[in-house]
Short mmCIF file of C-alpha atoms and ligand atoms in Angstrom, two decimals:
data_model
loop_
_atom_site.label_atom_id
_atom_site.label_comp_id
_atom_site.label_asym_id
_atom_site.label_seq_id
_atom_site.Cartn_x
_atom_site.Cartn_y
_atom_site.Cartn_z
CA UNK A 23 0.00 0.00 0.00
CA UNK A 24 1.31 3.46 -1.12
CA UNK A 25 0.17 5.81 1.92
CA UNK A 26 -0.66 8.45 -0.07
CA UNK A 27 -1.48 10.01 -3.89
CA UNK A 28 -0.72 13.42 -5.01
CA UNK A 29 -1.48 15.21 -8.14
CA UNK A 30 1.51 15.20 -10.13
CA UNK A 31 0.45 18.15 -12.52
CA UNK A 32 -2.36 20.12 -13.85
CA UNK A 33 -3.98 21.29 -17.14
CA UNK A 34 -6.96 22.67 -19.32
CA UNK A 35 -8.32 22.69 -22.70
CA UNK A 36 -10.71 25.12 -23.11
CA UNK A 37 -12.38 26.75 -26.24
CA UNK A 38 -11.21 30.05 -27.47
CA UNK A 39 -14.85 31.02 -28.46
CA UNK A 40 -15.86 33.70 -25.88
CA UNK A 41 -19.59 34.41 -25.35
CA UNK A 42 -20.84 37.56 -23.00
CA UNK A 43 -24.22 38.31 -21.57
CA UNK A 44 -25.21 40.39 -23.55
CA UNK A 45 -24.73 38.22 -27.24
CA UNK A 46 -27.14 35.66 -25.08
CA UNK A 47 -29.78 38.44 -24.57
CA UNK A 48 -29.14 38.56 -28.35
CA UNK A 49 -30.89 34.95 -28.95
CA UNK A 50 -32.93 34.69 -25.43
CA UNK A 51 -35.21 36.72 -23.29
CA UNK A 52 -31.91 37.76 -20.90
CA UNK A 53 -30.11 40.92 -20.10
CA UNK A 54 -26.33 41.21 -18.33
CA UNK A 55 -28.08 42.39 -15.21
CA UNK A 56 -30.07 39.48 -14.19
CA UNK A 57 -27.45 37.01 -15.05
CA UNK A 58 -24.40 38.95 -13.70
CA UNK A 59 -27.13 39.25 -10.33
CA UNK A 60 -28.30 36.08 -9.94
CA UNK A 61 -25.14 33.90 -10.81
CA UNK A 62 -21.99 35.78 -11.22
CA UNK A 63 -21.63 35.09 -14.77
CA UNK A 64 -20.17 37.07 -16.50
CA UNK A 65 -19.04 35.44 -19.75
CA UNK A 66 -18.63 31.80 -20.88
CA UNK A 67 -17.33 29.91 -23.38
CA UNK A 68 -18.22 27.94 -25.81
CA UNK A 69 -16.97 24.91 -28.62
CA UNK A 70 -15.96 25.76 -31.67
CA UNK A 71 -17.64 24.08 -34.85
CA UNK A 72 -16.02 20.61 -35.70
CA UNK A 73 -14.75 20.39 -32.34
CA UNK A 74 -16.21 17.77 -29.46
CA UNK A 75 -16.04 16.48 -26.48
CA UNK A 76 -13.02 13.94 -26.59
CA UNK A 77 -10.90 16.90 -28.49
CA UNK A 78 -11.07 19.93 -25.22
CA UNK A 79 -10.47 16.42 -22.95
CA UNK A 80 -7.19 15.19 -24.91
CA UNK A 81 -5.95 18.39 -24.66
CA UNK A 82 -6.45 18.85 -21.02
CA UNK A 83 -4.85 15.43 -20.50
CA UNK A 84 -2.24 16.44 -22.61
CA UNK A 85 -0.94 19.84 -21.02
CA UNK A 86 -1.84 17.71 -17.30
CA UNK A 87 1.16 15.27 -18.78
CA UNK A 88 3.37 18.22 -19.40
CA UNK A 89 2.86 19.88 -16.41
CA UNK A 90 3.80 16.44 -14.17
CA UNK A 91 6.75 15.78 -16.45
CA UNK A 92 5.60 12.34 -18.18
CA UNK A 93 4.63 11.44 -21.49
CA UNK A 94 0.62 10.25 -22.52
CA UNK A 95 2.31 7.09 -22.96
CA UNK A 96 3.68 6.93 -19.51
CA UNK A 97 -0.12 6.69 -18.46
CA UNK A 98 -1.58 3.40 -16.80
CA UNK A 99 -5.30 4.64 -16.73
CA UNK A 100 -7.49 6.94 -17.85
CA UNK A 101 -10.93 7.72 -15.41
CA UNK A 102 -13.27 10.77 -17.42
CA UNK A 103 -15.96 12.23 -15.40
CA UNK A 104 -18.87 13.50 -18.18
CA UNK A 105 -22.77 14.01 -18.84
CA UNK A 106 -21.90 15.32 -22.75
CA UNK A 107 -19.71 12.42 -24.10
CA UNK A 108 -18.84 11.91 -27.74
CA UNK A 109 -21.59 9.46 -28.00
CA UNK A 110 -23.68 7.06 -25.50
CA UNK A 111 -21.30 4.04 -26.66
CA UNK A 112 -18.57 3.78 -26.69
CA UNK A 113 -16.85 5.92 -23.46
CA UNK A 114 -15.20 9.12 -24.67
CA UNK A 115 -11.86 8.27 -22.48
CA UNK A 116 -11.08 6.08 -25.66
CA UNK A 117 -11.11 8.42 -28.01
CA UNK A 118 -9.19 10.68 -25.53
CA UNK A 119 -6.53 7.41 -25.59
CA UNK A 120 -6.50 7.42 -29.34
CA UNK A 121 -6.04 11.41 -29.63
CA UNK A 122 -3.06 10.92 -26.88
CA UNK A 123 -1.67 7.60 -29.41
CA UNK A 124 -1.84 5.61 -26.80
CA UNK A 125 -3.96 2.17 -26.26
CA UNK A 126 -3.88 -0.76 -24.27
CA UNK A 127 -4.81 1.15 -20.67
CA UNK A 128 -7.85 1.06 -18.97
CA UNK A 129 -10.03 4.23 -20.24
CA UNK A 130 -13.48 4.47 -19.28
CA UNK A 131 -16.30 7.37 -18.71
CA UNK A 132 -18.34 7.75 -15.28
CA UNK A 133 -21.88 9.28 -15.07
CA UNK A 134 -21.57 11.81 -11.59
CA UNK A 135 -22.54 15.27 -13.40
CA UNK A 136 -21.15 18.03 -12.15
CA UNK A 137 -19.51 15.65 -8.83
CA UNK A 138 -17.66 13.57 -11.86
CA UNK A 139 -14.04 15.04 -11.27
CA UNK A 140 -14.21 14.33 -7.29
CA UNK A 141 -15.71 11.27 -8.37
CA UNK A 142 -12.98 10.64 -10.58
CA UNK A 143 -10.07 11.74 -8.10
CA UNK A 144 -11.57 9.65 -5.46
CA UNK A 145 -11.02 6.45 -7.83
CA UNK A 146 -7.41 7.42 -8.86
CA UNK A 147 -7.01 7.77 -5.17
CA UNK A 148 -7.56 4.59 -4.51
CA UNK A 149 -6.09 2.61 -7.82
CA UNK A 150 -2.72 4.54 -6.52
CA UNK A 151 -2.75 3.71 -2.81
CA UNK A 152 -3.87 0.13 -3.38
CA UNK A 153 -0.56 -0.15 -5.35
CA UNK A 154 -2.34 -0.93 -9.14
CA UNK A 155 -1.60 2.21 -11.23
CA UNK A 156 0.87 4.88 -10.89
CA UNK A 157 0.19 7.43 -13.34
CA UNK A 158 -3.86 7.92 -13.77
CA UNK A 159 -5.60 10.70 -15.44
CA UNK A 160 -8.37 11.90 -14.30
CA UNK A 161 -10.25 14.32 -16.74
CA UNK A 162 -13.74 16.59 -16.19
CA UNK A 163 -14.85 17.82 -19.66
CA UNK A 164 -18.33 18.99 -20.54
CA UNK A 165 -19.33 20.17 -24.05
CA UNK A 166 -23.19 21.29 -22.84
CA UNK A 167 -23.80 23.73 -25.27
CA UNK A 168 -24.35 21.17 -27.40
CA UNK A 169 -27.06 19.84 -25.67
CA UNK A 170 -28.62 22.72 -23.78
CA UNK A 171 -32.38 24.20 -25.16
CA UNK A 172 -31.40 27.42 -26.40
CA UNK A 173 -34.61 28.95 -25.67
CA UNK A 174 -34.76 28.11 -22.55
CA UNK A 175 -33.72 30.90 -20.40
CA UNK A 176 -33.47 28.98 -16.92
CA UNK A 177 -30.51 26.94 -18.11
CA UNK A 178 -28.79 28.16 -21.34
CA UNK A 179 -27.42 30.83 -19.64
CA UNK A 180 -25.75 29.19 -16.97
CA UNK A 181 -23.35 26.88 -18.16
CA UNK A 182 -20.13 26.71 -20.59
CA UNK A 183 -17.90 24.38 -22.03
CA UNK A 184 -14.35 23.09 -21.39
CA UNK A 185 -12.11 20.07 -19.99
CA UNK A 186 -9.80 19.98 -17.01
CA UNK A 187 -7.19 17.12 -16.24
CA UNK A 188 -4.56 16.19 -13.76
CA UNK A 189 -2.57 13.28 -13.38
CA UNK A 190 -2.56 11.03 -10.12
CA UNK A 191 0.25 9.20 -8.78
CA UNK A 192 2.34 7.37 -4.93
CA UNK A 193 3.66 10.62 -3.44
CA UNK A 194 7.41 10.46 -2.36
CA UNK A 195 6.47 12.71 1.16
CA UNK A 196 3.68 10.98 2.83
CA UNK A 197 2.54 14.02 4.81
CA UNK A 198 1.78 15.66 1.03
CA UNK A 199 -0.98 14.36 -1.43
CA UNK A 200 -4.54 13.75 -1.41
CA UNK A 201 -5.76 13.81 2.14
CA UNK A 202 -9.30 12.65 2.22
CA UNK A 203 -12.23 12.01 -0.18
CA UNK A 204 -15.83 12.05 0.32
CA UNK A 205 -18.26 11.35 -2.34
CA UNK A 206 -22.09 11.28 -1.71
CA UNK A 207 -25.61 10.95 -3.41
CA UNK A 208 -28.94 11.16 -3.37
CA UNK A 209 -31.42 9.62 -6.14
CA UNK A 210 -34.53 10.94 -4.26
CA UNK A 211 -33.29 14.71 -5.45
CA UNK A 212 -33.06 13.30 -9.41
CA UNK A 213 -35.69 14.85 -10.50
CA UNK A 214 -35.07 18.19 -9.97
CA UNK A 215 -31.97 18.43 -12.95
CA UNK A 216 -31.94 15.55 -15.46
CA UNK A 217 -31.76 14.82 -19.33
CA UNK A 218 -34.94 12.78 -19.46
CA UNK A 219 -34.59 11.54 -23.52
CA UNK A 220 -32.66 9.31 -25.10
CA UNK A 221 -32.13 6.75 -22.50
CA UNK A 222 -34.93 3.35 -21.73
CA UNK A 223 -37.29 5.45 -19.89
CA UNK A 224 -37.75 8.06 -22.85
CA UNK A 225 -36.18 6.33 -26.14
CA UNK A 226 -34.83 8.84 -28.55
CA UNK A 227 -37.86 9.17 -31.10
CA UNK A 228 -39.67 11.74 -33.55
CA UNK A 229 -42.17 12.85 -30.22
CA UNK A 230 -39.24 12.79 -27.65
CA UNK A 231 -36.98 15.15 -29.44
CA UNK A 232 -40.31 17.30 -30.40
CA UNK A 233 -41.22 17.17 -26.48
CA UNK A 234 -37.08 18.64 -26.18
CA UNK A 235 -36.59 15.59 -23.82
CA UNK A 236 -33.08 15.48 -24.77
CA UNK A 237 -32.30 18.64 -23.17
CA UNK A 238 -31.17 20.12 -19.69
CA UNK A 239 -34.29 20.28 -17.46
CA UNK A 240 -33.82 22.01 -13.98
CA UNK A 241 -35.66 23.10 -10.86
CA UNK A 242 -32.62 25.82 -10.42
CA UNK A 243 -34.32 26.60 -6.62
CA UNK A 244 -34.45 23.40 -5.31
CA UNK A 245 -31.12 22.39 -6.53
CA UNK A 246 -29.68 26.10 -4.89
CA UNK A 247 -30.75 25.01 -1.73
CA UNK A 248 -29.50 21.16 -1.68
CA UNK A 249 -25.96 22.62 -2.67
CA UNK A 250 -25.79 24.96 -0.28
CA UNK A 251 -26.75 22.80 2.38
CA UNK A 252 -24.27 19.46 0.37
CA UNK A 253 -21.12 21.31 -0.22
CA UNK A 254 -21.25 22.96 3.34
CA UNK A 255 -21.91 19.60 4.97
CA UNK A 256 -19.54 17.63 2.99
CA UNK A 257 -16.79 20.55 3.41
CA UNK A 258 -17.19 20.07 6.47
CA UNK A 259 -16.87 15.91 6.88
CA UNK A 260 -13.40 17.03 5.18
CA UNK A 261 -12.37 19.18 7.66
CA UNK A 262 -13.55 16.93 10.68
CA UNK A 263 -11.55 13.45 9.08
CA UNK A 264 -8.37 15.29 8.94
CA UNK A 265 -8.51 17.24 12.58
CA UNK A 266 -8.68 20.70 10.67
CA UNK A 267 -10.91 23.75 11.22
CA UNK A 268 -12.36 25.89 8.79
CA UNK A 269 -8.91 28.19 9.78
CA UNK A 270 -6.86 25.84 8.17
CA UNK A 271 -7.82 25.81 4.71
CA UNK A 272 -5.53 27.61 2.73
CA UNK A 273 -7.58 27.37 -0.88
CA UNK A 274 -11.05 26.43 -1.64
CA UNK A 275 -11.32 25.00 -5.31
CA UNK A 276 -15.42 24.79 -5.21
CA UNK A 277 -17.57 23.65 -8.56
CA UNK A 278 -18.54 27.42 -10.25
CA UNK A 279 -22.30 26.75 -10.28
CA UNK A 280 -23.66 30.09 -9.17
CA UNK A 281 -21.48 32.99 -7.10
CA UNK A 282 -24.21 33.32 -4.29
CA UNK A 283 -24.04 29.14 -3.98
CA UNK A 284 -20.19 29.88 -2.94
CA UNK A 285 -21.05 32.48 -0.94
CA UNK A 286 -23.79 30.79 1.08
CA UNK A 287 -21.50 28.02 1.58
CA UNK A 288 -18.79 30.39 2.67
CA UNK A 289 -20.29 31.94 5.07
CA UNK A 290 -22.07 27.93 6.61
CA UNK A 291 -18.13 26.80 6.80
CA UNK A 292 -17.28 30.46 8.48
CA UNK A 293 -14.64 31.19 5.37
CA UNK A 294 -13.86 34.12 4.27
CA UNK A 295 -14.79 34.54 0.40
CA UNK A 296 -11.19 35.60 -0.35
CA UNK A 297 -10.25 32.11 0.56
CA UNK A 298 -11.85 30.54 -2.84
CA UNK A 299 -10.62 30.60 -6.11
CA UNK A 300 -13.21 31.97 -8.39
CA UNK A 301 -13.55 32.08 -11.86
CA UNK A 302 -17.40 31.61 -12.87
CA UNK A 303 -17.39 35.02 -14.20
CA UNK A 304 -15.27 33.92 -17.08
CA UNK A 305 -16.68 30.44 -17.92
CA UNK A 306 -20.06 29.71 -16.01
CA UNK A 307 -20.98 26.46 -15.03
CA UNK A 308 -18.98 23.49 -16.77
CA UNK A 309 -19.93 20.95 -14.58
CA UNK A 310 -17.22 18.33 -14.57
CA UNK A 311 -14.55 20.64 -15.65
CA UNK A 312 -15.06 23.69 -13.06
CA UNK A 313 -13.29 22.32 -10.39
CA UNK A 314 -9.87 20.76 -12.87
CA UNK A 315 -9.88 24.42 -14.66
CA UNK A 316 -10.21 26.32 -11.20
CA UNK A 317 -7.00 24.09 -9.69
CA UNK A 318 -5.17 24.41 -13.09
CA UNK A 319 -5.86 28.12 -13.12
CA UNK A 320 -5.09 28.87 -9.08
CA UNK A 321 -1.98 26.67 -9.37
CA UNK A 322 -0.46 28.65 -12.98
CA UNK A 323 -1.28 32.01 -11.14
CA UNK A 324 0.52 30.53 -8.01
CA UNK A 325 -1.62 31.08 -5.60
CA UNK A 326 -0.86 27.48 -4.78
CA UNK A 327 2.25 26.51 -3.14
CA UNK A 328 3.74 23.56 -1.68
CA UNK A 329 2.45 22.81 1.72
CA UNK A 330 -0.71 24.67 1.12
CA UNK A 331 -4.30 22.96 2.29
CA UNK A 332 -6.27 23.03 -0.67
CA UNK A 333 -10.54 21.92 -0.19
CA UNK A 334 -12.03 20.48 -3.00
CA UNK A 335 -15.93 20.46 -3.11
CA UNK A 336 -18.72 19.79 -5.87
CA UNK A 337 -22.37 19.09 -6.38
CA UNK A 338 -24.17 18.02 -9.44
CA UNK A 339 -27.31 16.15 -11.18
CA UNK A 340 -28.07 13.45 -8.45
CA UNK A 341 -27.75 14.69 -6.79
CA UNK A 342 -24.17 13.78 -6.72
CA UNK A 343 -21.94 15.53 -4.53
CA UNK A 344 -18.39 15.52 -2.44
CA UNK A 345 -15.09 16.90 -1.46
CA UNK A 346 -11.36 16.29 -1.04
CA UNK A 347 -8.71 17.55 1.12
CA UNK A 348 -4.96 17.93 0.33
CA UNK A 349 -2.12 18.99 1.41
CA UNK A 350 0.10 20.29 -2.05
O1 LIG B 30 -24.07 22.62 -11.40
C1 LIG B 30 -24.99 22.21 -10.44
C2 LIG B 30 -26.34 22.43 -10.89
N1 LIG B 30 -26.84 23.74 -11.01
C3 LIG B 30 -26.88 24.67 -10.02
O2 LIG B 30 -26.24 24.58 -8.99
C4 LIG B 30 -27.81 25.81 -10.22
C5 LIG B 30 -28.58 26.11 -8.96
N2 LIG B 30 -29.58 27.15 -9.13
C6 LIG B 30 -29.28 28.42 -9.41
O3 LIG B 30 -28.14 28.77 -9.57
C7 LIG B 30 -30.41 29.42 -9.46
O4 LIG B 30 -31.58 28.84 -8.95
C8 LIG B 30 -30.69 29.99 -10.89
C9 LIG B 30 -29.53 30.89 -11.32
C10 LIG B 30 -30.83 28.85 -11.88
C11 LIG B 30 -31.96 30.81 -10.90
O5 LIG B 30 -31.88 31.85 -9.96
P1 LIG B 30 -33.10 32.13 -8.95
O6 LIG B 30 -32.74 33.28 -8.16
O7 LIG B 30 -33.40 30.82 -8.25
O8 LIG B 30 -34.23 32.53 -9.97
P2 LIG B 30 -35.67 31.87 -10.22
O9 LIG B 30 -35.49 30.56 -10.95
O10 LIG B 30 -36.40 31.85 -8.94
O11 LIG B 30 -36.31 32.93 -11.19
C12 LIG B 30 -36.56 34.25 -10.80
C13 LIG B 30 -37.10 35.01 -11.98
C14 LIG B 30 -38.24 34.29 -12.71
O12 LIG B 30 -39.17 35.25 -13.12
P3 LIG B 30 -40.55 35.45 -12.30
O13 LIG B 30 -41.22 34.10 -12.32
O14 LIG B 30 -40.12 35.87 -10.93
O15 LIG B 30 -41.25 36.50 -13.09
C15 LIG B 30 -37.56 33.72 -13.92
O16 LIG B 30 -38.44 33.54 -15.01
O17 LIG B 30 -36.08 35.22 -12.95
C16 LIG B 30 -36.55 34.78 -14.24
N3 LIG B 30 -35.42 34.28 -15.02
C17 LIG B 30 -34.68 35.05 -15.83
N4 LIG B 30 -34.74 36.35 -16.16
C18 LIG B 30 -33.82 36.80 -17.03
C19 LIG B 30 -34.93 33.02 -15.02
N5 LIG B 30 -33.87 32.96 -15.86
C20 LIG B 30 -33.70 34.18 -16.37
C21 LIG B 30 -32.78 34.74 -17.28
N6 LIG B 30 -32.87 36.04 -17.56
N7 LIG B 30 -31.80 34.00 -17.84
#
């Protein structure tokens, strides 16, 4: 048993296609005001044309190599945390493989929404400290504005696309690495945000697609409340399994849902907002990928430094939900 994991190195791919508030209230019943109020939002992005999901993933996984010092083909396993993958069969981690040229690895996709990353880590976390891989990527890519109803004000506005990566591996300093993980969920919450078509409850047919099944539905209130109340709770089983108080956390990497979200939670855990990285202004809700961009981002600005107590937390479709503690 290896005592602990670490991340080994960081890295994004997002698109270069830059959408404001105000070219939404362009194509939807919107205005800067409301969204820059009610979320924080100030801009997102979005995919280019010809570009998909396994494409912004491989090249997250790709500057996440770089940045820990290895090669793709120095990789033992690939874990990808997504709700928008290339297709429903097969997993988009092997097309990621193929982009990388690599094959022969384990690659596969898990369903946690917006949770998918932490999901992700906390599975790398344990492949590494049982002693089975050594170098695992763990991606969180979401390409939703592919799928979103883009007349629906309620959700287009909210979210944008990108991938984030790091690579997991043994740590050489045991009191450095991945600390703790907690991952939760709760099915009785799944109605309030779903993509009821094209699965066996709603087939993809002629009616479904007219009925917009295959689109983002959400009760935005209900699932504000559940993640303020999730992320504080499960911030806080972090803090309690390592001994720490809320005065120890250096950095708060949180999933960029909605600005007041982090704030409600920051005030529950008694954290002063300074104390979280924040960058849904600039790319709105990408689910999977918020909390991989917000670490790759924090960590190339340096405001993360060796030693430093970093909290992970995210909540998503579910409701799936969870948090991580490490000491970089
Ligand atoms: O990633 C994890 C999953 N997602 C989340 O964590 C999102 C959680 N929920 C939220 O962030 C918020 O609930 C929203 C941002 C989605 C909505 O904010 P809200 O303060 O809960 O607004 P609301 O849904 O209660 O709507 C208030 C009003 C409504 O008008 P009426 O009924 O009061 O006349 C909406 O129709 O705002 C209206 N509205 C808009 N107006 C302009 C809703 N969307 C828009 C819009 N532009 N885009």
């Amino acid at each position: 048993m290896v005592p602990r994991a670490r991340i080994l190195g960081t890295g994004r791919g997002v698109p270069s296609r830059v959408v404001s508030n105000d070219d939404l209230s362009r194509i939807v019943d919107t205005n800067d005001a409301w969204i820059t109020e009610r979320t924080g939002i100030k801009e997102r992005r979005l995919i280019e044309d010809g570009r998909v999901t396994s494409d912004l993933a491989a090249e997250a996984a790709r500057n996440a190599c770089e940045s820990a010092g290895i090669s793709p083909s120095e990789l033992d396993c690939i874990v990808l945390g997504t709700v928008t993958p290339d297709m429903p069969m097969p997993a988009t981690a092997v097309y990621v493989q193929q982009k990388l040229g690599i094959s022969g690895i384990p690659a596969f996709d898990l369903s946690a929404a917006c949770a998918g990353f932490l999901y992700g880590l906390t599975i790398a976390d344990s492949f590494v400290r049982a002693g089975q891989y050594k170098r695992v990527c763990v991606i969180g890519v979401e390409v939703l504005s592919r799928i979103l109803d883009w007349t629906d004000r309620n959700t287009c506005v909210l979210f944008g696309d990108g991938a984030g990566a790091v690579i997991v591996g043994p740590s050489e300093d045991p009191s450095r690495g991945i600390l703790s993980t907690h991952i939760f969920a709760d099915g009785g919450c799944a109605q309030h945000l779903l993509i009821p078509g094209g699965g066996t409850v709603h087939p993809t047919t002629p009616q479904s697609v007219a009925d917009k099944l295959h689109h983002v539905k959400m009760n935005g209130r209900e699932i504000f409340k559940n993640a303020v109340k999730n992320l504080a709770s499960a911030s806080i089983a972090a803090l309690e399994a390592n001994g720490m108080t809320a005065a120890d956390v250096d950095l708060v990497v949180a999933h960029q849902a909605n600005l007041r979200i982090i704030e409600a939670v920051a005030e529950r855990i008694k954290l002063p907002l300074d104390r979280f990285h924040l960058n849904i202004q600039r790319y709105g809700n990408t689910s999977s990928a918020s909390v991989p961009i917000a670490l790759d981002e924090a960590l190339r600005e340096g405001k993360i430094q060796p030693g430093m107590r970093i909290l992970f937390s995210a909540l998503g479709a579910g409701l799936s939900w969870g948090s991580a503690m490490l000491r970089w």
